CSV table of C-alpha atoms and ligand atoms in Angstrom, one decimal:
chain,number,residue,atom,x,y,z
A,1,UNK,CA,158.8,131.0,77.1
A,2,UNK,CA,159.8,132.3,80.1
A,3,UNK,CA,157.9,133.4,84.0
A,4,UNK,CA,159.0,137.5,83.3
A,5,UNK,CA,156.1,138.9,83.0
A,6,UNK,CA,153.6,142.2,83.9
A,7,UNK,CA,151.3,141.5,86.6
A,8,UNK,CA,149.3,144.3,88.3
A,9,UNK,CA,151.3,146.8,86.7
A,10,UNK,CA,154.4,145.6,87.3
A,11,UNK,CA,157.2,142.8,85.8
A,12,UNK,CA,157.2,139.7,88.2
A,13,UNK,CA,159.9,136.8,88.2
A,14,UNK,CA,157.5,134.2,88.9
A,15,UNK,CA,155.0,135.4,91.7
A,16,UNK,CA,157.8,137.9,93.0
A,17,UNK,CA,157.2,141.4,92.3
A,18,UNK,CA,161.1,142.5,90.8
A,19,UNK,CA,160.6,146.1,92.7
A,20,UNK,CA,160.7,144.1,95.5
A,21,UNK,CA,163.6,142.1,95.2
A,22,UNK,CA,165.0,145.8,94.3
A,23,UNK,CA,164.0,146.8,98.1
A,24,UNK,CA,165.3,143.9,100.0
A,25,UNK,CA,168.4,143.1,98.0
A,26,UNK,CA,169.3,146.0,96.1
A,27,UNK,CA,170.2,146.8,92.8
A,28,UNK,CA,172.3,145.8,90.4
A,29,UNK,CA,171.2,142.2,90.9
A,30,UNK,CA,171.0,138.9,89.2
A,31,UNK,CA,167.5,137.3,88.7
A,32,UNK,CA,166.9,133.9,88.2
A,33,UNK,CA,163.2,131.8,87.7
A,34,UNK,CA,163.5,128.4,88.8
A,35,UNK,CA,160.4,127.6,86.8
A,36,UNK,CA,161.8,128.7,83.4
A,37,UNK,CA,164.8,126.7,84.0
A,38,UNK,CA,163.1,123.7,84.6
A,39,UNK,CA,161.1,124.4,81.8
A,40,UNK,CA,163.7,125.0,79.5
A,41,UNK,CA,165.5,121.5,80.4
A,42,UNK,CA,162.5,120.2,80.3
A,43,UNK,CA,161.9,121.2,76.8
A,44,UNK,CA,164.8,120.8,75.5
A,45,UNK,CA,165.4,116.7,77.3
A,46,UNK,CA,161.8,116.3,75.9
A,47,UNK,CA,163.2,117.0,72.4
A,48,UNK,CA,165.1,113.8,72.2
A,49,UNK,CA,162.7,111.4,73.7
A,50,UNK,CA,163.5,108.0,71.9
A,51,UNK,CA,167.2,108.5,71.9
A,52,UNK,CA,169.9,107.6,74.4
A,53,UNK,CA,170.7,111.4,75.1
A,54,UNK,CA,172.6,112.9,77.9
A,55,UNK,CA,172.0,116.5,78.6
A,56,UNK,CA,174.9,118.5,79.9
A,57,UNK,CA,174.7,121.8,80.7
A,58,UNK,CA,177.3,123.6,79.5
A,59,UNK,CA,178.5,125.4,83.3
A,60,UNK,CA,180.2,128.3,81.1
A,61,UNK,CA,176.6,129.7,80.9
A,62,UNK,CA,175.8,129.8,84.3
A,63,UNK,CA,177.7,128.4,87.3
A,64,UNK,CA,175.9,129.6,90.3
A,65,UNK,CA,175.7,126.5,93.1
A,66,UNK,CA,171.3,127.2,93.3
A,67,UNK,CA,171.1,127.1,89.2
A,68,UNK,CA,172.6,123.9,89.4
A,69,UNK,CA,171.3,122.3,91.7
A,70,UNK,CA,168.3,123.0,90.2
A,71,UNK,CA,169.4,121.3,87.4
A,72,UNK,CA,171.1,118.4,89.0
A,73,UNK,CA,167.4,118.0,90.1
A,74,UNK,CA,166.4,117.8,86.5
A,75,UNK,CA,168.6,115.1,85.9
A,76,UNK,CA,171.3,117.5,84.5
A,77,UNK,CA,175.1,116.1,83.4
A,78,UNK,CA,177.5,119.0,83.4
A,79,UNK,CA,180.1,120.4,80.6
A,80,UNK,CA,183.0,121.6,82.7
A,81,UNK,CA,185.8,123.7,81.3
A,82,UNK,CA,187.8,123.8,84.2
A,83,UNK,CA,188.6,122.1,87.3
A,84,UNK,CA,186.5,125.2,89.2
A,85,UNK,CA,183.9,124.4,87.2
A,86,UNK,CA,184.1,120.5,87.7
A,87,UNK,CA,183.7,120.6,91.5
A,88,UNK,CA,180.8,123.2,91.3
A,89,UNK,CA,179.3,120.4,89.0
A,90,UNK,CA,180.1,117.5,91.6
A,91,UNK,CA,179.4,119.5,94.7
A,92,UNK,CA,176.1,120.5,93.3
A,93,UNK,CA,175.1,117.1,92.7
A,94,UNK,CA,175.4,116.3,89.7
A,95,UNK,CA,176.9,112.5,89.7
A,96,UNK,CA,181.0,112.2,87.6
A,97,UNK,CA,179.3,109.9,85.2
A,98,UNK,CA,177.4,112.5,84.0
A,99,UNK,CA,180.5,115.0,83.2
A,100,UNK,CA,182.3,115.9,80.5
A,101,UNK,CA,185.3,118.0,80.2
A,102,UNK,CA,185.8,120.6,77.2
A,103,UNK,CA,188.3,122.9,76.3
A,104,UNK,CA,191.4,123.2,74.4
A,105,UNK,CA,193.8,124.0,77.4
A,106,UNK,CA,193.1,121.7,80.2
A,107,UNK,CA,196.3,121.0,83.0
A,108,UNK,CA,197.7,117.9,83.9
A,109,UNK,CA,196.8,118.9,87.6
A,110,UNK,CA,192.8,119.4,86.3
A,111,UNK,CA,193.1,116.1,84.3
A,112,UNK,CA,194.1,114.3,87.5
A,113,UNK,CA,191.4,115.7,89.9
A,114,UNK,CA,188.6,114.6,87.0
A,115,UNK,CA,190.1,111.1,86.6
A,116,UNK,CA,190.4,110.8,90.1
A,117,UNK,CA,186.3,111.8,90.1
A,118,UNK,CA,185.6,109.2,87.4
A,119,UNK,CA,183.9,112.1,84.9
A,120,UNK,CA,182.5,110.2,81.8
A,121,UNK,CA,184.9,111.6,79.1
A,122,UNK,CA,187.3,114.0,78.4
A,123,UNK,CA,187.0,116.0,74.9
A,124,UNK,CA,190.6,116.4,73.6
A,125,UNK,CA,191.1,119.1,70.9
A,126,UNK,CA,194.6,118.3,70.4
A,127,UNK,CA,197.5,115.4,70.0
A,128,UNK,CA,199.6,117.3,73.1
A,129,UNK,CA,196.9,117.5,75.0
A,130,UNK,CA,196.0,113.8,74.2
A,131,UNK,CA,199.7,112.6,75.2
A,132,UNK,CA,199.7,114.8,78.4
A,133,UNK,CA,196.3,112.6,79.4
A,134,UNK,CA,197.6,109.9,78.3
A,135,UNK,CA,200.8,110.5,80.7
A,136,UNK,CA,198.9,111.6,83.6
A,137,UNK,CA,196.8,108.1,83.2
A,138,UNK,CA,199.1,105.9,83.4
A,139,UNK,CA,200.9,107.6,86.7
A,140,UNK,CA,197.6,106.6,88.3
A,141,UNK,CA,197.3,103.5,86.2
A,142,UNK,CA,193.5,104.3,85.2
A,143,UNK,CA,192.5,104.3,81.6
A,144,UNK,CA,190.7,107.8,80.4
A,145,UNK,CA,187.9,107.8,78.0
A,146,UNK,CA,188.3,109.7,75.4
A,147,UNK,CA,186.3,111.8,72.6
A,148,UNK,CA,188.2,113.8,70.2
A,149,UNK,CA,186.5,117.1,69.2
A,150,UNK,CA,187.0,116.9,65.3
A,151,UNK,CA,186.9,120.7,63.7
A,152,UNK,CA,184.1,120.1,60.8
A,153,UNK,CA,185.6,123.4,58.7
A,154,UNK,CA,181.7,124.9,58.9
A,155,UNK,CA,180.7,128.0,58.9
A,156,UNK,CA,178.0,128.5,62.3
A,157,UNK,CA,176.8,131.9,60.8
A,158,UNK,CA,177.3,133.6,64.3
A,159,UNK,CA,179.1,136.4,65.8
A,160,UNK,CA,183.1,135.8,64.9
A,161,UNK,CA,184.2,136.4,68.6
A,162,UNK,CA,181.6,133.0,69.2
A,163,UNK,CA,182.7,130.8,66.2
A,164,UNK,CA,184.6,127.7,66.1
A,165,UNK,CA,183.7,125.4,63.5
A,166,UNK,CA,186.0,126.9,61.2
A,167,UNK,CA,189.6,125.9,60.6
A,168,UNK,CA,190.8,128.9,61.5
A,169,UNK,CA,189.3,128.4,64.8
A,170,UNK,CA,191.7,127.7,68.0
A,171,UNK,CA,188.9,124.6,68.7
A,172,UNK,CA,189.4,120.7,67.3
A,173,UNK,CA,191.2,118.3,65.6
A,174,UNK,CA,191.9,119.3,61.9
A,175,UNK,CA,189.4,117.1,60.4
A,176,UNK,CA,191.7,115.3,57.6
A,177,UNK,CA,193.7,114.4,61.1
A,178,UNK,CA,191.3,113.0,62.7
A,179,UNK,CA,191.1,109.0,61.8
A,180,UNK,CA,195.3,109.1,61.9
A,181,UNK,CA,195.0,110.2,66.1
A,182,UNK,CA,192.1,108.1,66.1
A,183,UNK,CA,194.9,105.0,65.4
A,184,UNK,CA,197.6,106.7,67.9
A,185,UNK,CA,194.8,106.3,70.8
A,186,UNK,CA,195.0,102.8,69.7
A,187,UNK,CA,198.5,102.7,70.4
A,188,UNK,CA,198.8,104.7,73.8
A,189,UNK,CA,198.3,102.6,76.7
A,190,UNK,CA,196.2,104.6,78.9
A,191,UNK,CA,193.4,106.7,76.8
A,192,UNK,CA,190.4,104.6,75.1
A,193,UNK,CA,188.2,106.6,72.3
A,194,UNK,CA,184.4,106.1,73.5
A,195,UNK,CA,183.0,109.1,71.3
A,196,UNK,CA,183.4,111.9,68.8
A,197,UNK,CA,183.1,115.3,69.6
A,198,UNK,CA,181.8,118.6,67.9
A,199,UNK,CA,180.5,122.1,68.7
A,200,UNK,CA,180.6,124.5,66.1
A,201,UNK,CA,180.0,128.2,67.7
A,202,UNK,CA,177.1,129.6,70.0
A,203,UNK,CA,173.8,131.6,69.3
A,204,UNK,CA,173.6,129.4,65.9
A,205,UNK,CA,169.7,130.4,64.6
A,206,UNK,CA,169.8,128.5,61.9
A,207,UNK,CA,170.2,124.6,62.2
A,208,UNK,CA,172.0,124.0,58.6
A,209,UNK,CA,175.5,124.5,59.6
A,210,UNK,CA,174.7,122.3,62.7
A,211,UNK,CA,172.9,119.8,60.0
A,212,UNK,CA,175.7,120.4,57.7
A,213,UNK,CA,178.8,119.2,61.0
A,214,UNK,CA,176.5,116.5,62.2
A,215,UNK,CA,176.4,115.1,58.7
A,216,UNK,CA,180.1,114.9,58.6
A,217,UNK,CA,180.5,113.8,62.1
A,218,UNK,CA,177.9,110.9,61.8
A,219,UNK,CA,179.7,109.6,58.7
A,220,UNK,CA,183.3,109.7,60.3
A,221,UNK,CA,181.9,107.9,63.1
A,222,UNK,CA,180.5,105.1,60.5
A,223,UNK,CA,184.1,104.8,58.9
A,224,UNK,CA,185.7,105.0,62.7
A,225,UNK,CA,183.4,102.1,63.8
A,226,UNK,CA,184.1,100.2,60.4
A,227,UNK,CA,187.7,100.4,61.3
A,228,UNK,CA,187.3,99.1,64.4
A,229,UNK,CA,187.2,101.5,66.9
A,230,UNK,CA,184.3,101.3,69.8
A,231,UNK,CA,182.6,104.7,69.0
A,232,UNK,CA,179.5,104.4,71.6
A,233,UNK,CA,178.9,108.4,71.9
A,234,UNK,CA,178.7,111.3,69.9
A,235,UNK,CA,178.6,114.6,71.6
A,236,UNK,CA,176.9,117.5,69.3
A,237,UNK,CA,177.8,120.2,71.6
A,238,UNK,CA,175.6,123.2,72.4
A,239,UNK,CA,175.1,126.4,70.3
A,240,UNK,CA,171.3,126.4,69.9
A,241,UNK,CA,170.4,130.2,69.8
A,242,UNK,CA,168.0,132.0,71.8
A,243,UNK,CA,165.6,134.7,70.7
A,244,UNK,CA,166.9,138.0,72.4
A,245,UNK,CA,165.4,140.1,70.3
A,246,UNK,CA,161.8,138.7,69.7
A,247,UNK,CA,161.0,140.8,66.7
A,248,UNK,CA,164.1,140.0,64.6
A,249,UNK,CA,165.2,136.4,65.8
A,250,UNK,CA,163.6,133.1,65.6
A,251,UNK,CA,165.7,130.6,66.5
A,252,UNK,CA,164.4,127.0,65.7
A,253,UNK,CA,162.8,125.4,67.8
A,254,UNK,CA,164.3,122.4,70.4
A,255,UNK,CA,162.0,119.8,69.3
A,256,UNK,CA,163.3,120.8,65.5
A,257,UNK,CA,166.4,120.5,66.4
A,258,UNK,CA,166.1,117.0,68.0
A,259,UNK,CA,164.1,116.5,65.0
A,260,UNK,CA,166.8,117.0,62.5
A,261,UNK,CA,169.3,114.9,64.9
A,262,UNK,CA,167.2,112.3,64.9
A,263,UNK,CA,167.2,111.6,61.4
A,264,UNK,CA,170.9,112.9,60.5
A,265,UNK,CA,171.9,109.8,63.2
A,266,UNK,CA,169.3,107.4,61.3
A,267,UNK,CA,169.8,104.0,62.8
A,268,UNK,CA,173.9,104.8,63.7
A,269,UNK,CA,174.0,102.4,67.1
A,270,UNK,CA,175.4,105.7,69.5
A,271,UNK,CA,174.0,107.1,72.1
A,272,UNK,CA,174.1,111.1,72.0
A,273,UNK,CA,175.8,113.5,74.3
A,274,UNK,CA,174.2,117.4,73.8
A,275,UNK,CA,175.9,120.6,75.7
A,276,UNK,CA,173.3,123.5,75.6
A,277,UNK,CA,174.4,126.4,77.9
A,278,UNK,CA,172.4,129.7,76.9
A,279,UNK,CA,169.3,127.7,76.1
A,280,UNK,CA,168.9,126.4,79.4
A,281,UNK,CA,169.8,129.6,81.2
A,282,UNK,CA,169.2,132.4,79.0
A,283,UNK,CA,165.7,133.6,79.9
A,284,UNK,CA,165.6,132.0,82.9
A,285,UNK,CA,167.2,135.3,84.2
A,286,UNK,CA,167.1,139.1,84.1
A,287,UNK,CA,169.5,142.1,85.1
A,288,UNK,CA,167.5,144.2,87.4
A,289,UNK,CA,168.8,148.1,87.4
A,290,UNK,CA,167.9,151.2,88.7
A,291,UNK,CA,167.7,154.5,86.5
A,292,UNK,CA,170.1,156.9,88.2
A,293,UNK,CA,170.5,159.8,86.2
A,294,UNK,CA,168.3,160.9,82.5
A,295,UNK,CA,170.8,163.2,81.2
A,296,UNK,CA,170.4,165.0,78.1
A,297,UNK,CA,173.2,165.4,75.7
A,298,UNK,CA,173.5,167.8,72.6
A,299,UNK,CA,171.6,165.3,70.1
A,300,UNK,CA,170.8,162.0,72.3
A,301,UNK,CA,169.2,161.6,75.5
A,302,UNK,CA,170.9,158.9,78.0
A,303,UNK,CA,169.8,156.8,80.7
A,304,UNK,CA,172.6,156.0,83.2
A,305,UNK,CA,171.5,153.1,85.0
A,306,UNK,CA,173.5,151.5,88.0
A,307,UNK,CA,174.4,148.4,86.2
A,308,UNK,CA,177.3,148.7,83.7
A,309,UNK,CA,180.0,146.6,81.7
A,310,UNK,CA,181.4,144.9,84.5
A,311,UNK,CA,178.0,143.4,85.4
A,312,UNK,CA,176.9,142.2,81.7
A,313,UNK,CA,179.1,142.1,79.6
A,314,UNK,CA,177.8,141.2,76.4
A,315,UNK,CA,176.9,144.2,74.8
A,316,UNK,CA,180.2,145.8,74.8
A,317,UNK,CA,181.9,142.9,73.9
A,318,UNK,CA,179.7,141.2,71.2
A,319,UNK,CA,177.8,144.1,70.8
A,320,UNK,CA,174.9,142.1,71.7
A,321,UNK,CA,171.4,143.1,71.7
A,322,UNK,CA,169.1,142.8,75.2
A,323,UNK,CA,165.5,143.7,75.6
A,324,UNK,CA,165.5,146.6,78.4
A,325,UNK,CA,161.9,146.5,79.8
A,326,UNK,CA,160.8,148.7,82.4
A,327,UNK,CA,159.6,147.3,85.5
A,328,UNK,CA,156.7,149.3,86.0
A,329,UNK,CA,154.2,148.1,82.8
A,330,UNK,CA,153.9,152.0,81.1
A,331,UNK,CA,150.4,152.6,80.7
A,332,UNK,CA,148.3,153.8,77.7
A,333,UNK,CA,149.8,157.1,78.0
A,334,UNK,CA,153.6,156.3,78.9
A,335,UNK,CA,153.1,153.7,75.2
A,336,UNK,CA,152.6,157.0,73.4
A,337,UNK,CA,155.5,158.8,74.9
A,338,UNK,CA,158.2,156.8,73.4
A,339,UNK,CA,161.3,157.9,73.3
A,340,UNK,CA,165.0,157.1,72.0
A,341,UNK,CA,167.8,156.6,74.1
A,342,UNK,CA,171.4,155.3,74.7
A,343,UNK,CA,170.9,152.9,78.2
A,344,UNK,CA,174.9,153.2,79.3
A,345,UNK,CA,176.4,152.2,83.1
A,346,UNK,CA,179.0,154.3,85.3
A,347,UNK,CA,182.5,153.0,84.0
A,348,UNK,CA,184.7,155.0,82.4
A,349,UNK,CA,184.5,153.7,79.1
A,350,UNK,CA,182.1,154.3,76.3
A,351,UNK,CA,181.8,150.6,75.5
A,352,UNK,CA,179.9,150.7,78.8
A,353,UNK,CA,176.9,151.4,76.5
A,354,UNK,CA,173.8,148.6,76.4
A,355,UNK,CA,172.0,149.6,73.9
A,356,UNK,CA,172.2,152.9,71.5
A,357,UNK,CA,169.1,155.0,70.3
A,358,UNK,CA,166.7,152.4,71.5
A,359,UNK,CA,163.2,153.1,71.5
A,360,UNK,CA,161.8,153.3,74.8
A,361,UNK,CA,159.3,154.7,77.5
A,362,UNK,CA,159.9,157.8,79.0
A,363,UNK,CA,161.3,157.2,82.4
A,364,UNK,CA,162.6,158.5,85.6
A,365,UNK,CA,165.3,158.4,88.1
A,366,UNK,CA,164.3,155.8,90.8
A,367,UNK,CA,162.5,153.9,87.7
A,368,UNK,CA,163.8,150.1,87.8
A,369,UNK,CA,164.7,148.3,84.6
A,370,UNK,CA,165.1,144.9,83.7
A,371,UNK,CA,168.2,143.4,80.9
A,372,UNK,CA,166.3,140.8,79.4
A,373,UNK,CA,167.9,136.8,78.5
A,374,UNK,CA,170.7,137.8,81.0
A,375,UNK,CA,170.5,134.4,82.8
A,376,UNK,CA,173.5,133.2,80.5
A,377,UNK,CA,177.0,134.9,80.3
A,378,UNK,CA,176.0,137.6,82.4
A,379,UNK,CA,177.2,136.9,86.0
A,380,UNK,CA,179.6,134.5,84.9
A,381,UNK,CA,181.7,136.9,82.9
A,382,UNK,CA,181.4,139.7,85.2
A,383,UNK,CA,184.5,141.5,86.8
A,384,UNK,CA,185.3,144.1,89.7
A,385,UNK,CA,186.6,146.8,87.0
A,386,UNK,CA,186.1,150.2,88.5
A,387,UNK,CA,186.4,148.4,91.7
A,388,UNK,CA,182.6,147.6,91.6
A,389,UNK,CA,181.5,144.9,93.6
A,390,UNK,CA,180.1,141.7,91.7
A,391,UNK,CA,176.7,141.9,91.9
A,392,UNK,CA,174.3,139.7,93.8
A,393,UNK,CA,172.2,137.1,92.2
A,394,UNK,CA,168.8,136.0,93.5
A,395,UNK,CA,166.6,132.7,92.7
A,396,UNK,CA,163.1,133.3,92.8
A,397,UNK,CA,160.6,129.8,93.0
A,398,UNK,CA,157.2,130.4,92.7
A,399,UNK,CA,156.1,133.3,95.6
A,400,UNK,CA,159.5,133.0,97.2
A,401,UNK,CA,162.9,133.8,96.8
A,402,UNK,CA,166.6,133.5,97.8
A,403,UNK,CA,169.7,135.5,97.6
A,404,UNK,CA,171.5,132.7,95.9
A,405,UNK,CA,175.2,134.5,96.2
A,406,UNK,CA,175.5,137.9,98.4
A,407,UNK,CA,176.8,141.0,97.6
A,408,UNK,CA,180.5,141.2,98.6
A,409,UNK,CA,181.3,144.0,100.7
A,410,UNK,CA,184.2,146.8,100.2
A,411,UNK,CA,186.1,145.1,102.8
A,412,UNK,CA,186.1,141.5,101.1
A,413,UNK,CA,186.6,143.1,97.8
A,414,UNK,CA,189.7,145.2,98.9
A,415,UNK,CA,190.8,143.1,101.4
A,416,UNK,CA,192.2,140.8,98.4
A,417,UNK,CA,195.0,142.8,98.2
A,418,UNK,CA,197.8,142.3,100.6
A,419,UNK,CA,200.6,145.4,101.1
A,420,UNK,CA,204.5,144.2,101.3
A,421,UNK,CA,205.7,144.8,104.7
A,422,UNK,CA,207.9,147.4,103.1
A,423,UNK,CA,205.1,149.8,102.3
A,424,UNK,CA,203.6,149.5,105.6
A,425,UNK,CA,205.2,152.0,107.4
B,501,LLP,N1,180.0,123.2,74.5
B,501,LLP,C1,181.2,123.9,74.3
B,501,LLP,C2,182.4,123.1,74.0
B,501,LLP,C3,181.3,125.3,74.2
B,501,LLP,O1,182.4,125.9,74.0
B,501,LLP,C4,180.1,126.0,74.5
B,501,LLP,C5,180.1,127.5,74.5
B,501,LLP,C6,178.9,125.3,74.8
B,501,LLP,C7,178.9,123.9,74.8
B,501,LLP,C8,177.6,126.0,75.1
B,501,LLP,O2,177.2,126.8,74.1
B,501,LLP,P1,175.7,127.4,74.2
B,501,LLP,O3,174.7,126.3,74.1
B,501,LLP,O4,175.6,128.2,75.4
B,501,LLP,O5,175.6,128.3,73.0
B,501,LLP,N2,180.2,134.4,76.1
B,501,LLP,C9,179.5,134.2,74.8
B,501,LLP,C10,179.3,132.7,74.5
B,501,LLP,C11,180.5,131.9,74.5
B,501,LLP,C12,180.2,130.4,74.3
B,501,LLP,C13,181.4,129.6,74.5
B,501,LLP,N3,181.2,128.2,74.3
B,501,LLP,C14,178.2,135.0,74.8
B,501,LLP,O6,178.0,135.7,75.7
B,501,LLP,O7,177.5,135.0,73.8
């Protein structure tokens, strides 16, 4: 559920009219709803009342400074990929001990800044990487907590680009490898397992092959612990999927998926780390976007709109579906006019295309349009191709709202460059 929704004729975030926000701010924009974020932690927490969980939000998803602080409110830990992402964690307030740190290529110089910060456990996906930590330690003479992200070999069922469960995958320790660096922690001086780690792939809307890794995970940590190592956590990662296309997805449901974890751990004495990114911030935010141009080609009818690639990327690179709603609710006679056509952007690529022959209202320039479940992966991934600004983003709570990061100007954008002295003249 989220708080997009028609209200005297027109789509709302919240109690904030979006053709408002489109006045004031300007379009493209970002637009967030602190109520469905809240929600959607709320719900998804809620799901694993009775266990020792820790919810991180995977930053990845969305790593504006309002969103999460917001979420630091909630009680939010953070997944961090990067040391950029680690101090928007800690600067938003969310406390080290709540922190973990993912990702298959982290630098000594990152590693350092997070032990330095105390974060609660570093995922390692390889032996290198586990030496290099282990180096980097010991010049500080701390001990590093450790979980290994083990690579379960199972299939998530998702898009290939978002995979990584398999053991084809870049991600985790090959799972036969796993008890053998397991023993070579135990021999380093200056890393200490605490956990086990797994995420298998994102948008997963189906919960066996999560089922199917968790079963594998919770009985290596039973033959870990029974050879003496001090597993206390298991992190399950994120992945749960989202619906973005409410007539042909139905993802399970958070309390189902707590549900199922619940009784895959049975009475295993661990308390549970969990890294959802898109289900936190996924339809807690829209793409607003004006219609600039209804051009008609020899067999298809396009709307341009002023949002393109650069802005949301997903489409062109997952080809990923998004609902495009129009802001203004089309009355009884706009339902009947329906029409097909390609939504594309400005750049000068035709992968800058949204959505192809999709059945919509009849619309005109001027008219505003809203990208649907854009509140994760959207800004984040966005990029100044075309030299096009990145786009503002805008947090609405309740009757209010806040530009929440500005639109750059020309000048900031251009003046990124610098000219050698020898082309000055
Ligand atoms: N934990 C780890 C280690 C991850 O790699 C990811 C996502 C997450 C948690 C959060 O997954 P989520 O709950 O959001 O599914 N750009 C792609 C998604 C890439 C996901 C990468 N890893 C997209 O737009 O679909």
């Amino acid at each position: 559920m989220d708080h997009f929704s028609y209200k005297n004729g027109e789509m709302h975030a919240e109690d904030v009219p979006l053709s408002q926000i489109a006045r004031e701010v300007g379009t493209p924009v970002y637009v967030y709803s602190t109520a469905t974020l809240q929600r959607h932690f709320r719900v998804f927490s809620g799901a694993f009342e009775g266990l020792d969980a820790l919810v991180c939000f995977a930053v990845k998803a969305n790593s504006n400074q309002a969103v999460l602080s917001t979420l630091a409110r909630e009680g939010a830990g953070a997944d961090v990929v990067s040391v950029g992402e680690l101090e928007r964690a800690l600067r938003a307030g969310i406390p080290a001990e709540r922190i973990v740190f993912s990702g298959v290529g982290k630098k000594p110089s990152e590693m350092r800044r997070a032990l330095e910060a105390g974060i609660k456990q570093f995922n390692v996906e390889s032996e290198p990487e586990l030496e290099a930590l282990n180096h980097v330690a010991g010049e500080m003479g701390v001990v590093a907590p450790v979980s290994l992200r083990v690579n379960p070999d199972v299939d998530a069922k998702t898009h290939h680009k978002i995979a990584t469960g398999k053991s084809e995958n870049k991600f985790g320790i090959a799972w036969a490898k796993a008890p053998a660096v397991y023993s070579q922690i135990k021999a380093l001086g200056n890393v200490s397992a605490v956990g086990v780690d797994v995420h298998i792939g994102s948008q997963l809307t189906d919960l066996a092959p999560f089922k199917l890794a968790f079963e594998k995970v919770v009985s290596m940590v039973a033959d870990l612990r029974a050879a003496g190592h001090d597993i206390r956590h298991i992190d399950l990662g994120g992945g749960l999927g989202i619906p973005y296309d409410p007539d042909e997805e139905t993802p399970p449901s958070p309390v189902a998926y707590g549900d199922m974890i619940k009784s895959v751990l049975g009475d295993l004495p661990c308390s549970i780390i969990l890294e959802p990114g898109r289900l936190i911030a996924g339809n807690a935010g829209i793409l607003l976007s004006e219609l600039l141009y209804v051009k008609h080609g020899e067999d298809r009818l396009f709307y341009i709109v002023d949002a393109a690639m650069n802005d949301l990327l997903r489409p062109a690179m997952y080809d990923a579906f998004h609902n495009i709603l129009p802001v203004a609710e089309p009355g009884d006679n706009a339902r009947n006019a329906v029409v097909e056509a390609d939504f594309v952007g400005p750049v000068c690529e035709t992968g800058d295309t949204f959505a192809k022959a999709r059945k919509t209202v009849l619309m005109n320039p001027g008219d505003l349009v809203a990208f649907k479940s854009a509140g994760a992966y959207g800004a984040v991934m966005a990029s100044t191709y075309n030299s096009r600004e990145l786009i503002p983003e805008v947090l609405v709570n309740g009757g209010s709202y806040a530009v929440v990061r500005a639109r750059p100007s020309l000048d900031d954008l251009i003046g990124l460059d610098t000219v050698p002295d020898w082309l000055k003249d």
